Amino acid sequence: TLHWGYDEHNGPSHWKEVFPVANGDRQSPIDIKTTEAKYDPSLRPISPNYDPTSAKVILNNGHSTSVEFDDAENKSVLIGGPLAGTYRLRQIHFHWGSSDDAGSEHAVDGMKYAAEEPGEMECKELIVTSHGETKVSSTSCGAQEVLHVVHWNADRYSSFVEAARQPDGLAVMAVFLKIGECNPQLKKITDRLDAIRAKGKRALFTNFDPSCLLPRSLDYWTYFGSLTVPPLLESVVWIVLREPISVCSEQLAKFRSLLCTGEGEAACYLLRNYRPPQPLKGREINPVVW
Ligand SMILES: NS(=O)(=O)c1cc(F)cc(F)c1
Ligand SMILES: [Zn+2]
Protein backbone atom coordinates (compact mmCIF):
# COMPACT_ATOMS: atom_id res chain seq x y z
CA THR A 1 0.00 0.00 0.00
CA LEU A 2 0.98 3.60 -0.55
CA HIS A 3 2.86 5.15 2.34
CA TRP A 4 2.32 8.73 1.35
CA GLY A 5 5.20 11.18 1.22
CA TYR A 6 6.68 13.75 -1.11
CA ASP A 7 8.77 11.65 -3.46
CA GLU A 8 8.04 10.79 -7.09
CA HIS A 9 6.50 7.45 -6.18
CA ASN A 10 4.34 8.54 -3.18
CA GLY A 11 3.94 12.31 -3.52
CA PRO A 12 0.88 14.62 -3.93
CA SER A 13 -0.03 13.28 -7.41
CA HIS A 14 -0.50 9.77 -5.87
CA TRP A 15 -2.46 10.76 -2.76
CA LYS A 16 -5.86 10.47 -4.50
CA GLU A 17 -5.23 6.72 -4.92
CA VAL A 18 -5.65 6.28 -1.16
CA PHE A 19 -7.49 9.52 -0.24
CA PRO A 20 -10.11 10.23 -2.95
CA VAL A 21 -11.07 13.53 -1.23
CA ALA A 22 -7.82 14.83 -2.81
CA ASN A 23 -10.08 15.76 -5.76
CA GLY A 24 -12.72 17.38 -3.50
CA ASP A 25 -14.36 20.80 -3.74
CA ARG A 26 -12.47 22.51 -0.91
CA GLN A 27 -8.88 21.31 -1.11
CA SER A 28 -5.82 23.26 0.08
CA PRO A 29 -3.47 24.96 -0.52
CA ILE A 30 -4.69 27.40 -3.19
CA ASP A 31 -3.23 30.25 -5.20
CA ILE A 32 -4.75 33.39 -3.65
CA LYS A 33 -5.66 35.71 -6.54
CA THR A 34 -5.84 38.97 -4.64
CA THR A 35 -7.74 40.94 -7.27
CA GLU A 36 -10.57 38.40 -7.04
CA ALA A 37 -10.60 38.44 -3.24
CA LYS A 38 -13.83 40.03 -1.99
CA TYR A 39 -13.63 42.39 1.03
CA ASP A 40 -16.05 41.37 3.80
CA PRO A 41 -16.68 44.22 6.29
CA SER A 42 -18.11 41.79 8.85
CA LEU A 43 -14.72 40.11 9.35
CA ARG A 44 -12.88 41.19 12.51
CA PRO A 45 -9.19 41.05 13.52
CA ILE A 46 -7.88 37.67 14.61
CA SER A 47 -6.73 37.41 18.20
CA PRO A 48 -4.19 34.74 19.17
CA ASN A 49 -3.80 34.29 22.94
CA TYR A 50 -1.19 31.68 23.82
CA ASP A 51 0.28 30.52 27.16
CA PRO A 52 3.96 29.48 26.79
CA THR A 53 3.53 26.68 29.34
CA SER A 54 1.19 24.90 26.88
CA ALA A 55 4.18 23.86 24.75
CA LYS A 56 5.12 20.26 25.48
CA VAL A 57 7.23 18.48 22.87
CA ILE A 58 8.88 18.87 19.47
CA LEU A 59 8.77 15.87 17.15
CA ASN A 60 9.64 14.56 13.69
CA ASN A 61 6.69 12.61 12.25
CA GLY A 62 8.47 11.78 9.02
CA HIS A 63 6.68 14.40 6.93
CA SER A 64 7.30 17.53 8.99
CA THR A 65 8.50 18.73 12.36
CA SER A 66 5.88 19.93 14.82
CA VAL A 67 5.66 21.45 18.28
CA GLU A 68 2.72 19.90 20.13
CA PHE A 69 0.75 21.82 22.76
CA ASP A 70 -1.38 20.71 25.72
CA ASP A 71 -4.94 21.10 24.41
CA ALA A 72 -6.77 19.60 27.43
CA GLU A 73 -8.19 23.04 28.27
CA ASN A 74 -8.55 26.55 26.78
CA LYS A 75 -5.07 27.73 27.77
CA SER A 76 -3.85 28.75 24.31
CA VAL A 77 -6.59 29.83 21.91
CA LEU A 78 -7.36 31.73 18.72
CA ILE A 79 -10.56 33.78 18.48
CA GLY A 80 -11.98 36.51 16.22
CA GLY A 81 -11.56 36.97 12.48
CA PRO A 82 -13.74 34.52 10.56
CA LEU A 83 -14.02 32.24 13.57
CA ALA A 84 -17.26 31.63 15.44
CA GLY A 85 -16.15 30.55 18.89
CA THR A 86 -12.90 29.51 20.54
CA TYR A 87 -10.32 27.45 18.67
CA ARG A 88 -7.73 25.69 20.85
CA LEU A 89 -4.04 25.55 19.82
CA ARG A 90 -2.98 21.98 19.01
CA GLN A 91 0.36 22.17 17.18
CA ILE A 92 2.56 24.20 14.87
CA HIS A 93 4.56 22.72 11.99
CA PHE A 94 6.43 23.76 8.87
CA HIS A 95 6.55 23.11 5.11
CA TRP A 96 9.59 23.76 3.00
CA GLY A 97 11.06 23.17 -0.45
CA SER A 98 14.42 21.84 -1.58
CA SER A 99 16.94 24.54 -2.52
CA ASP A 100 15.53 24.90 -6.04
CA ASP A 101 11.84 24.79 -5.12
CA ALA A 102 9.41 27.13 -3.51
CA GLY A 103 8.32 25.71 -0.17
CA SER A 104 5.33 27.79 0.70
CA GLU A 105 2.07 25.92 0.13
CA HIS A 106 -0.30 28.83 -0.45
CA ALA A 107 0.68 31.17 -3.24
CA VAL A 108 -0.30 34.79 -3.74
CA ASP A 109 -1.05 35.78 -7.34
CA GLY A 110 0.79 32.79 -8.66
CA MET A 111 3.86 33.57 -6.58
CA LYS A 112 4.96 30.33 -5.06
CA TYR A 113 7.26 32.67 -3.27
CA ALA A 114 9.90 31.00 -5.42
CA ALA A 115 13.29 30.20 -4.02
CA GLU A 116 15.12 33.02 -5.72
CA GLU A 117 17.20 35.09 -3.38
CA PRO A 118 15.51 38.42 -2.52
CA GLY A 119 15.87 40.87 -5.36
CA GLU A 120 16.20 38.23 -8.07
CA MET A 121 12.51 37.87 -8.41
CA GLU A 122 9.89 40.57 -8.79
CA CYS A 123 7.18 40.05 -6.21
CA LYS A 124 4.01 42.00 -5.91
CA GLU A 125 3.44 43.54 -2.48
CA LEU A 126 -0.32 43.43 -2.21
CA ILE A 127 -2.05 46.18 -0.29
CA VAL A 128 -5.72 45.50 0.21
CA THR A 129 -7.15 48.83 1.43
CA SER A 130 -9.89 48.95 4.07
CA HIS A 131 -12.47 49.50 1.35
CA GLY A 132 -11.31 46.35 -0.35
CA GLU A 133 -9.41 47.59 -3.39
CA THR A 134 -6.08 45.92 -4.07
CA LYS A 135 -3.06 48.03 -4.89
CA VAL A 136 0.11 46.40 -6.15
CA SER A 137 3.66 47.54 -5.60
CA SER A 138 6.72 45.55 -6.59
CA THR A 139 9.16 44.35 -3.99
CA SER A 140 11.78 41.68 -3.97
CA CYS A 141 10.75 38.63 -2.08
CA GLY A 142 11.51 34.98 -1.63
CA ALA A 143 9.83 32.78 0.91
CA GLN A 144 10.74 29.16 0.78
CA GLU A 145 8.76 28.02 3.68
CA VAL A 146 5.60 28.31 5.60
CA LEU A 147 4.58 27.97 9.25
CA HIS A 148 1.14 26.48 10.03
CA VAL A 149 -0.47 27.10 13.43
CA VAL A 150 -3.21 24.50 13.94
CA HIS A 151 -6.26 25.00 16.19
CA TRP A 152 -9.53 23.06 16.72
CA ASN A 153 -13.06 24.19 17.59
CA ALA A 154 -13.28 23.36 21.30
CA ASP A 155 -16.66 25.09 21.65
CA ARG A 156 -18.39 22.54 19.46
CA TYR A 157 -16.23 19.39 19.56
CA SER A 158 -14.54 17.37 22.30
CA SER A 159 -11.27 16.48 20.60
CA PHE A 160 -8.97 17.44 17.74
CA VAL A 161 -9.66 14.12 16.01
CA GLU A 162 -13.43 14.68 16.12
CA ALA A 163 -13.08 18.34 15.05
CA ALA A 164 -10.86 17.33 12.12
CA ARG A 165 -13.89 15.52 10.61
CA GLN A 166 -16.17 18.59 10.77
CA PRO A 167 -16.50 21.38 8.17
CA ASP A 168 -15.79 24.09 10.81
CA GLY A 169 -13.59 21.91 12.99
CA LEU A 170 -10.12 23.36 12.41
CA ALA A 171 -8.54 26.80 11.98
CA VAL A 172 -5.00 26.97 10.58
CA MET A 173 -3.04 30.20 10.43
CA ALA A 174 -0.39 30.22 7.68
CA VAL A 175 2.66 32.49 7.95
CA PHE A 176 5.05 32.82 4.98
CA LEU A 177 8.75 32.62 5.77
CA LYS A 178 10.87 34.81 3.52
CA ILE A 179 14.61 34.36 2.97
CA GLY A 180 16.53 37.12 4.72
CA GLU A 181 17.84 37.73 8.23
CA CYS A 182 18.18 34.76 10.57
CA ASN A 183 15.13 34.66 12.80
CA PRO A 184 16.11 34.57 16.51
CA GLN A 185 12.70 33.20 17.53
CA LEU A 186 12.85 30.41 14.94
CA LYS A 187 16.33 29.58 16.29
CA LYS A 188 14.62 28.07 19.36
CA ILE A 189 13.15 25.47 16.99
CA THR A 190 15.98 25.00 14.49
CA ASP A 191 18.45 24.48 17.36
CA ARG A 192 16.46 21.47 18.54
CA LEU A 193 16.21 19.71 15.17
CA ASP A 194 19.51 17.87 15.74
CA ALA A 195 17.83 16.03 18.62
CA ILE A 196 14.97 14.76 16.42
CA ARG A 197 16.64 14.00 13.08
CA ALA A 198 15.06 10.57 12.59
CA LYS A 199 11.34 9.94 12.02
CA GLY A 200 9.55 9.18 15.28
CA LYS A 201 11.98 11.05 17.49
CA ARG A 202 10.72 13.63 20.00
CA ALA A 203 12.24 15.96 22.58
CA LEU A 204 10.93 18.09 25.43
CA PHE A 205 10.02 21.57 24.22
CA THR A 206 8.31 23.96 26.59
CA ASN A 207 8.12 27.59 27.62
CA PHE A 208 7.38 28.63 24.04
CA ASP A 209 4.71 31.09 22.84
CA PRO A 210 4.24 30.74 19.06
CA SER A 211 3.05 34.37 18.87
CA CYS A 212 6.78 35.17 18.79
CA LEU A 213 6.76 33.77 15.23
CA LEU A 214 3.96 36.07 14.00
CA PRO A 215 4.63 39.19 11.89
CA ARG A 216 3.76 42.74 13.03
CA SER A 217 0.64 42.91 10.90
CA LEU A 218 -2.11 40.29 11.25
CA ASP A 219 -3.72 41.27 7.93
CA TYR A 220 -4.94 38.04 6.34
CA TRP A 221 -6.91 36.31 3.63
CA THR A 222 -9.44 33.67 4.70
CA TYR A 223 -11.22 30.85 2.86
CA PHE A 224 -12.64 27.38 3.50
CA GLY A 225 -10.25 24.50 2.71
CA SER A 226 -8.65 21.29 3.88
CA LEU A 227 -5.63 19.70 5.49
CA THR A 228 -2.74 19.91 3.00
CA VAL A 229 -1.51 16.46 4.06
CA PRO A 230 -3.36 13.11 4.00
CA PRO A 231 -6.13 12.43 4.99
CA LEU A 232 -6.78 15.87 3.36
CA LEU A 233 -9.94 16.34 5.46
CA GLU A 234 -12.11 19.31 4.35
CA SER A 235 -12.38 20.82 7.83
CA VAL A 236 -10.10 23.87 7.82
CA VAL A 237 -10.91 27.57 8.01
CA TRP A 238 -7.67 28.97 6.55
CA ILE A 239 -6.23 32.27 7.77
CA VAL A 240 -3.26 33.21 5.52
CA LEU A 241 -1.27 36.16 6.85
CA ARG A 242 -0.17 38.67 4.26
CA GLU A 243 3.09 39.75 5.96
CA PRO A 244 5.91 37.16 5.98
CA ILE A 245 8.50 36.62 8.73
CA SER A 246 12.18 36.14 7.94
CA VAL A 247 14.27 32.98 7.90
CA CYS A 248 17.90 32.70 6.81
CA SER A 249 19.12 29.99 4.44
CA GLU A 250 21.17 28.33 7.20
CA GLN A 251 17.99 27.90 9.27
CA LEU A 252 16.12 26.57 6.25
CA ALA A 253 18.92 24.06 5.60
CA LYS A 254 18.38 22.63 9.08
CA PHE A 255 14.79 21.68 8.20
CA ARG A 256 16.08 19.88 5.11
CA SER A 257 18.49 17.87 7.26
CA LEU A 258 15.57 16.09 8.92
CA LEU A 259 15.06 12.47 7.90
CA CYS A 260 11.83 10.94 6.64
CA THR A 261 13.18 7.56 7.78
CA GLY A 262 13.49 6.06 11.25
CA GLU A 263 16.72 5.28 13.10
CA GLY A 264 18.42 2.21 11.67
CA GLU A 265 16.71 2.62 8.25
CA ALA A 266 18.59 3.81 5.17
CA ALA A 267 18.51 7.58 5.62
CA CYS A 268 16.41 9.72 3.30
CA TYR A 269 16.28 13.47 3.79
CA LEU A 270 13.02 15.37 4.02
CA LEU A 271 14.07 17.84 1.31
CA ARG A 272 10.57 19.13 0.54
CA ASN A 273 7.16 18.62 2.07
CA TYR A 274 4.69 20.94 0.38
CA ARG A 275 1.57 20.23 -1.65
CA PRO A 276 1.08 22.35 -4.80
CA PRO A 277 -1.95 24.69 -5.16
CA GLN A 278 -5.33 22.98 -5.76
CA PRO A 279 -8.37 24.08 -7.84
CA LEU A 280 -10.44 26.87 -6.25
CA LYS A 281 -13.74 25.31 -7.50
CA GLY A 282 -15.66 28.53 -7.14
CA ARG A 283 -14.66 29.33 -3.56
CA GLU A 284 -14.59 32.95 -2.39
CA ILE A 285 -11.48 34.38 -0.70
CA ASN A 286 -11.93 37.31 1.69
CA PRO A 287 -9.09 39.75 2.37
CA VAL A 288 -9.03 41.39 5.79
CA VAL A 289 -6.88 44.45 6.43
CA TRP A 290 -6.80 46.65 9.57
N1 LIG B 1 -0.72 21.26 6.66
S1 LIG B 1 -2.03 21.43 7.59
O1 LIG B 1 -1.96 22.66 8.33
O2 LIG B 1 -3.19 21.28 6.76
C1 LIG B 1 -2.07 20.16 8.81
C2 LIG B 1 -3.04 20.26 9.80
C3 LIG B 1 -3.08 19.26 10.76
F1 LIG B 1 -4.01 19.34 11.71
C4 LIG B 1 -2.17 18.21 10.76
C5 LIG B 1 -1.21 18.17 9.77
F2 LIG B 1 -0.32 17.15 9.76
C6 LIG B 1 -1.16 19.14 8.77
ZN1 LIG C 1 0.76 22.38 7.19
CSV table of C-alpha atoms and ligand atoms in Angstrom, one decimal:
chain,number,residue,atom,x,y,z
A,1,THR,CA,0.0,0.0,0.0
A,2,LEU,CA,1.0,3.6,-0.6
A,3,HIS,CA,2.9,5.1,2.3
A,4,TRP,CA,2.3,8.7,1.4
A,5,GLY,CA,5.2,11.2,1.2
A,6,TYR,CA,6.7,13.8,-1.1
A,7,ASP,CA,8.8,11.7,-3.5
A,8,GLU,CA,8.0,10.8,-7.1
A,9,HIS,CA,6.5,7.5,-6.2
A,10,ASN,CA,4.3,8.5,-3.2
A,11,GLY,CA,3.9,12.3,-3.5
A,12,PRO,CA,0.9,14.6,-3.9
A,13,SER,CA,0.0,13.3,-7.4
A,14,HIS,CA,-0.5,9.8,-5.9
A,15,TRP,CA,-2.5,10.8,-2.8
A,16,LYS,CA,-5.9,10.5,-4.5
A,17,GLU,CA,-5.2,6.7,-4.9
A,18,VAL,CA,-5.7,6.3,-1.2
A,19,PHE,CA,-7.5,9.5,-0.2
A,20,PRO,CA,-10.1,10.2,-2.9
A,21,VAL,CA,-11.1,13.5,-1.2
A,22,ALA,CA,-7.8,14.8,-2.8
A,23,ASN,CA,-10.1,15.8,-5.8
A,24,GLY,CA,-12.7,17.4,-3.5
A,25,ASP,CA,-14.4,20.8,-3.7
A,26,ARG,CA,-12.5,22.5,-0.9
A,27,GLN,CA,-8.9,21.3,-1.1
A,28,SER,CA,-5.8,23.3,0.1
A,29,PRO,CA,-3.5,25.0,-0.5
A,30,ILE,CA,-4.7,27.4,-3.2
A,31,ASP,CA,-3.2,30.3,-5.2
A,32,ILE,CA,-4.7,33.4,-3.7
A,33,LYS,CA,-5.7,35.7,-6.5
A,34,THR,CA,-5.8,39.0,-4.6
A,35,THR,CA,-7.7,40.9,-7.3
A,36,GLU,CA,-10.6,38.4,-7.0
A,37,ALA,CA,-10.6,38.4,-3.2
A,38,LYS,CA,-13.8,40.0,-2.0
A,39,TYR,CA,-13.6,42.4,1.0
A,40,ASP,CA,-16.0,41.4,3.8
A,41,PRO,CA,-16.7,44.2,6.3
A,42,SER,CA,-18.1,41.8,8.8
A,43,LEU,CA,-14.7,40.1,9.4
A,44,ARG,CA,-12.9,41.2,12.5
A,45,PRO,CA,-9.2,41.0,13.5
A,46,ILE,CA,-7.9,37.7,14.6
A,47,SER,CA,-6.7,37.4,18.2
A,48,PRO,CA,-4.2,34.7,19.2
A,49,ASN,CA,-3.8,34.3,22.9
A,50,TYR,CA,-1.2,31.7,23.8
A,51,ASP,CA,0.3,30.5,27.2
A,52,PRO,CA,4.0,29.5,26.8
A,53,THR,CA,3.5,26.7,29.3
A,54,SER,CA,1.2,24.9,26.9
A,55,ALA,CA,4.2,23.9,24.8
A,56,LYS,CA,5.1,20.3,25.5
A,57,VAL,CA,7.2,18.5,22.9
A,58,ILE,CA,8.9,18.9,19.5
A,59,LEU,CA,8.8,15.9,17.2
A,60,ASN,CA,9.6,14.6,13.7
A,61,ASN,CA,6.7,12.6,12.3
A,62,GLY,CA,8.5,11.8,9.0
A,63,HIS,CA,6.7,14.4,6.9
A,64,SER,CA,7.3,17.5,9.0
A,65,THR,CA,8.5,18.7,12.4
A,66,SER,CA,5.9,19.9,14.8
A,67,VAL,CA,5.7,21.5,18.3
A,68,GLU,CA,2.7,19.9,20.1
A,69,PHE,CA,0.7,21.8,22.8
A,70,ASP,CA,-1.4,20.7,25.7
A,71,ASP,CA,-4.9,21.1,24.4
A,72,ALA,CA,-6.8,19.6,27.4
A,73,GLU,CA,-8.2,23.0,28.3
A,74,ASN,CA,-8.5,26.5,26.8
A,75,LYS,CA,-5.1,27.7,27.8
A,76,SER,CA,-3.9,28.8,24.3
A,77,VAL,CA,-6.6,29.8,21.9
A,78,LEU,CA,-7.4,31.7,18.7
A,79,ILE,CA,-10.6,33.8,18.5
A,80,GLY,CA,-12.0,36.5,16.2
A,81,GLY,CA,-11.6,37.0,12.5
A,82,PRO,CA,-13.7,34.5,10.6
A,83,LEU,CA,-14.0,32.2,13.6
A,84,ALA,CA,-17.3,31.6,15.4
A,85,GLY,CA,-16.1,30.5,18.9
A,86,THR,CA,-12.9,29.5,20.5
A,87,TYR,CA,-10.3,27.5,18.7
A,88,ARG,CA,-7.7,25.7,20.8
A,89,LEU,CA,-4.0,25.5,19.8
A,90,ARG,CA,-3.0,22.0,19.0
A,91,GLN,CA,0.4,22.2,17.2
A,92,ILE,CA,2.6,24.2,14.9
A,93,HIS,CA,4.6,22.7,12.0
A,94,PHE,CA,6.4,23.8,8.9
A,95,HIS,CA,6.6,23.1,5.1
A,96,TRP,CA,9.6,23.8,3.0
A,97,GLY,CA,11.1,23.2,-0.5
A,98,SER,CA,14.4,21.8,-1.6
A,99,SER,CA,16.9,24.5,-2.5
A,100,ASP,CA,15.5,24.9,-6.0
A,101,ASP,CA,11.8,24.8,-5.1
A,102,ALA,CA,9.4,27.1,-3.5
A,103,GLY,CA,8.3,25.7,-0.2
A,104,SER,CA,5.3,27.8,0.7
A,105,GLU,CA,2.1,25.9,0.1
A,106,HIS,CA,-0.3,28.8,-0.4
A,107,ALA,CA,0.7,31.2,-3.2
A,108,VAL,CA,-0.3,34.8,-3.7
A,109,ASP,CA,-1.0,35.8,-7.3
A,110,GLY,CA,0.8,32.8,-8.7
A,111,MET,CA,3.9,33.6,-6.6
A,112,LYS,CA,5.0,30.3,-5.1
A,113,TYR,CA,7.3,32.7,-3.3
A,114,ALA,CA,9.9,31.0,-5.4
A,115,ALA,CA,13.3,30.2,-4.0
A,116,GLU,CA,15.1,33.0,-5.7
A,117,GLU,CA,17.2,35.1,-3.4
A,118,PRO,CA,15.5,38.4,-2.5
A,119,GLY,CA,15.9,40.9,-5.4
A,120,GLU,CA,16.2,38.2,-8.1
A,121,MET,CA,12.5,37.9,-8.4
A,122,GLU,CA,9.9,40.6,-8.8
A,123,CYS,CA,7.2,40.1,-6.2
A,124,LYS,CA,4.0,42.0,-5.9
A,125,GLU,CA,3.4,43.5,-2.5
A,126,LEU,CA,-0.3,43.4,-2.2
A,127,ILE,CA,-2.1,46.2,-0.3
A,128,VAL,CA,-5.7,45.5,0.2
A,129,THR,CA,-7.1,48.8,1.4
A,130,SER,CA,-9.9,49.0,4.1
A,131,HIS,CA,-12.5,49.5,1.3
A,132,GLY,CA,-11.3,46.4,-0.3
A,133,GLU,CA,-9.4,47.6,-3.4
A,134,THR,CA,-6.1,45.9,-4.1
A,135,LYS,CA,-3.1,48.0,-4.9
A,136,VAL,CA,0.1,46.4,-6.2
A,137,SER,CA,3.7,47.5,-5.6
A,138,SER,CA,6.7,45.5,-6.6
A,139,THR,CA,9.2,44.4,-4.0
A,140,SER,CA,11.8,41.7,-4.0
A,141,CYS,CA,10.7,38.6,-2.1
A,142,GLY,CA,11.5,35.0,-1.6
A,143,ALA,CA,9.8,32.8,0.9
A,144,GLN,CA,10.7,29.2,0.8
A,145,GLU,CA,8.8,28.0,3.7
A,146,VAL,CA,5.6,28.3,5.6
A,147,LEU,CA,4.6,28.0,9.2
A,148,HIS,CA,1.1,26.5,10.0
A,149,VAL,CA,-0.5,27.1,13.4
A,150,VAL,CA,-3.2,24.5,13.9
A,151,HIS,CA,-6.3,25.0,16.2
A,152,TRP,CA,-9.5,23.1,16.7
A,153,ASN,CA,-13.1,24.2,17.6
A,154,ALA,CA,-13.3,23.4,21.3
A,155,ASP,CA,-16.7,25.1,21.7
A,156,ARG,CA,-18.4,22.5,19.5
A,157,TYR,CA,-16.2,19.4,19.6
A,158,SER,CA,-14.5,17.4,22.3
A,159,SER,CA,-11.3,16.5,20.6
A,160,PHE,CA,-9.0,17.4,17.7
A,161,VAL,CA,-9.7,14.1,16.0
A,162,GLU,CA,-13.4,14.7,16.1
A,163,ALA,CA,-13.1,18.3,15.1
A,164,ALA,CA,-10.9,17.3,12.1
A,165,ARG,CA,-13.9,15.5,10.6
A,166,GLN,CA,-16.2,18.6,10.8
A,167,PRO,CA,-16.5,21.4,8.2
A,168,ASP,CA,-15.8,24.1,10.8
A,169,GLY,CA,-13.6,21.9,13.0
A,170,LEU,CA,-10.1,23.4,12.4
A,171,ALA,CA,-8.5,26.8,12.0
A,172,VAL,CA,-5.0,27.0,10.6
A,173,MET,CA,-3.0,30.2,10.4
A,174,ALA,CA,-0.4,30.2,7.7
A,175,VAL,CA,2.7,32.5,7.9
A,176,PHE,CA,5.1,32.8,5.0
A,177,LEU,CA,8.7,32.6,5.8
A,178,LYS,CA,10.9,34.8,3.5
A,179,ILE,CA,14.6,34.4,3.0
A,180,GLY,CA,16.5,37.1,4.7
A,181,GLU,CA,17.8,37.7,8.2
A,182,CYS,CA,18.2,34.8,10.6
A,183,ASN,CA,15.1,34.7,12.8
A,184,PRO,CA,16.1,34.6,16.5
A,185,GLN,CA,12.7,33.2,17.5
A,186,LEU,CA,12.8,30.4,14.9
A,187,LYS,CA,16.3,29.6,16.3
A,188,LYS,CA,14.6,28.1,19.4
A,189,ILE,CA,13.1,25.5,17.0
A,190,THR,CA,16.0,25.0,14.5
A,191,ASP,CA,18.5,24.5,17.4
A,192,ARG,CA,16.5,21.5,18.5
A,193,LEU,CA,16.2,19.7,15.2
A,194,ASP,CA,19.5,17.9,15.7
A,195,ALA,CA,17.8,16.0,18.6
A,196,ILE,CA,15.0,14.8,16.4
A,197,ARG,CA,16.6,14.0,13.1
A,198,ALA,CA,15.1,10.6,12.6
A,199,LYS,CA,11.3,9.9,12.0
A,200,GLY,CA,9.5,9.2,15.3
A,201,LYS,CA,12.0,11.1,17.5
A,202,ARG,CA,10.7,13.6,20.0
A,203,ALA,CA,12.2,16.0,22.6
A,204,LEU,CA,10.9,18.1,25.4
A,205,PHE,CA,10.0,21.6,24.2
A,206,THR,CA,8.3,24.0,26.6
A,207,ASN,CA,8.1,27.6,27.6
A,208,PHE,CA,7.4,28.6,24.0
A,209,ASP,CA,4.7,31.1,22.8
A,210,PRO,CA,4.2,30.7,19.1
A,211,SER,CA,3.0,34.4,18.9
A,212,CYS,CA,6.8,35.2,18.8
A,213,LEU,CA,6.8,33.8,15.2
A,214,LEU,CA,4.0,36.1,14.0
A,215,PRO,CA,4.6,39.2,11.9
A,216,ARG,CA,3.8,42.7,13.0
A,217,SER,CA,0.6,42.9,10.9
A,218,LEU,CA,-2.1,40.3,11.3
A,219,ASP,CA,-3.7,41.3,7.9
A,220,TYR,CA,-4.9,38.0,6.3
A,221,TRP,CA,-6.9,36.3,3.6
A,222,THR,CA,-9.4,33.7,4.7
A,223,TYR,CA,-11.2,30.9,2.9
A,224,PHE,CA,-12.6,27.4,3.5
A,225,GLY,CA,-10.2,24.5,2.7
A,226,SER,CA,-8.7,21.3,3.9
A,227,LEU,CA,-5.6,19.7,5.5
A,228,THR,CA,-2.7,19.9,3.0
A,229,VAL,CA,-1.5,16.5,4.1
A,230,PRO,CA,-3.4,13.1,4.0
A,231,PRO,CA,-6.1,12.4,5.0
A,232,LEU,CA,-6.8,15.9,3.4
A,233,LEU,CA,-9.9,16.3,5.5
A,234,GLU,CA,-12.1,19.3,4.4
A,235,SER,CA,-12.4,20.8,7.8
A,236,VAL,CA,-10.1,23.9,7.8
A,237,VAL,CA,-10.9,27.6,8.0
A,238,TRP,CA,-7.7,29.0,6.5
A,239,ILE,CA,-6.2,32.3,7.8
A,240,VAL,CA,-3.3,33.2,5.5
A,241,LEU,CA,-1.3,36.2,6.9
A,242,ARG,CA,-0.2,38.7,4.3
A,243,GLU,CA,3.1,39.7,6.0
A,244,PRO,CA,5.9,37.2,6.0
A,245,ILE,CA,8.5,36.6,8.7
A,246,SER,CA,12.2,36.1,7.9
A,247,VAL,CA,14.3,33.0,7.9
A,248,CYS,CA,17.9,32.7,6.8
A,249,SER,CA,19.1,30.0,4.4
A,250,GLU,CA,21.2,28.3,7.2
A,251,GLN,CA,18.0,27.9,9.3
A,252,LEU,CA,16.1,26.6,6.3
A,253,ALA,CA,18.9,24.1,5.6
A,254,LYS,CA,18.4,22.6,9.1
A,255,PHE,CA,14.8,21.7,8.2
A,256,ARG,CA,16.1,19.9,5.1
A,257,SER,CA,18.5,17.9,7.3
A,258,LEU,CA,15.6,16.1,8.9
A,259,LEU,CA,15.1,12.5,7.9
A,260,CYS,CA,11.8,10.9,6.6
A,261,THR,CA,13.2,7.6,7.8
A,262,GLY,CA,13.5,6.1,11.3
A,263,GLU,CA,16.7,5.3,13.1
A,264,GLY,CA,18.4,2.2,11.7
A,265,GLU,CA,16.7,2.6,8.2
A,266,ALA,CA,18.6,3.8,5.2
A,267,ALA,CA,18.5,7.6,5.6
A,268,CYS,CA,16.4,9.7,3.3
A,269,TYR,CA,16.3,13.5,3.8
A,270,LEU,CA,13.0,15.4,4.0
A,271,LEU,CA,14.1,17.8,1.3
A,272,ARG,CA,10.6,19.1,0.5
A,273,ASN,CA,7.2,18.6,2.1
A,274,TYR,CA,4.7,20.9,0.4
A,275,ARG,CA,1.6,20.2,-1.6
A,276,PRO,CA,1.1,22.3,-4.8
A,277,PRO,CA,-2.0,24.7,-5.2
A,278,GLN,CA,-5.3,23.0,-5.8
A,279,PRO,CA,-8.4,24.1,-7.8
A,280,LEU,CA,-10.4,26.9,-6.3
A,281,LYS,CA,-13.7,25.3,-7.5
A,282,GLY,CA,-15.7,28.5,-7.1
A,283,ARG,CA,-14.7,29.3,-3.6
A,284,GLU,CA,-14.6,33.0,-2.4
A,285,ILE,CA,-11.5,34.4,-0.7
A,286,ASN,CA,-11.9,37.3,1.7
A,287,PRO,CA,-9.1,39.7,2.4
A,288,VAL,CA,-9.0,41.4,5.8
A,289,VAL,CA,-6.9,44.4,6.4
A,290,TRP,CA,-6.8,46.6,9.6
B,1,LIG,N1,-0.7,21.3,6.7
B,1,LIG,S1,-2.0,21.4,7.6
B,1,LIG,O1,-2.0,22.7,8.3
B,1,LIG,O2,-3.2,21.3,6.8
B,1,LIG,C1,-2.1,20.2,8.8
B,1,LIG,C2,-3.0,20.3,9.8
B,1,LIG,C3,-3.1,19.3,10.8
B,1,LIG,F1,-4.0,19.3,11.7
B,1,LIG,C4,-2.2,18.2,10.8
B,1,LIG,C5,-1.2,18.2,9.8
B,1,LIG,F2,-0.3,17.1,9.8
B,1,LIG,C6,-1.2,19.1,8.8
B,2,ZN,ZN,0.8,22.4,7.2
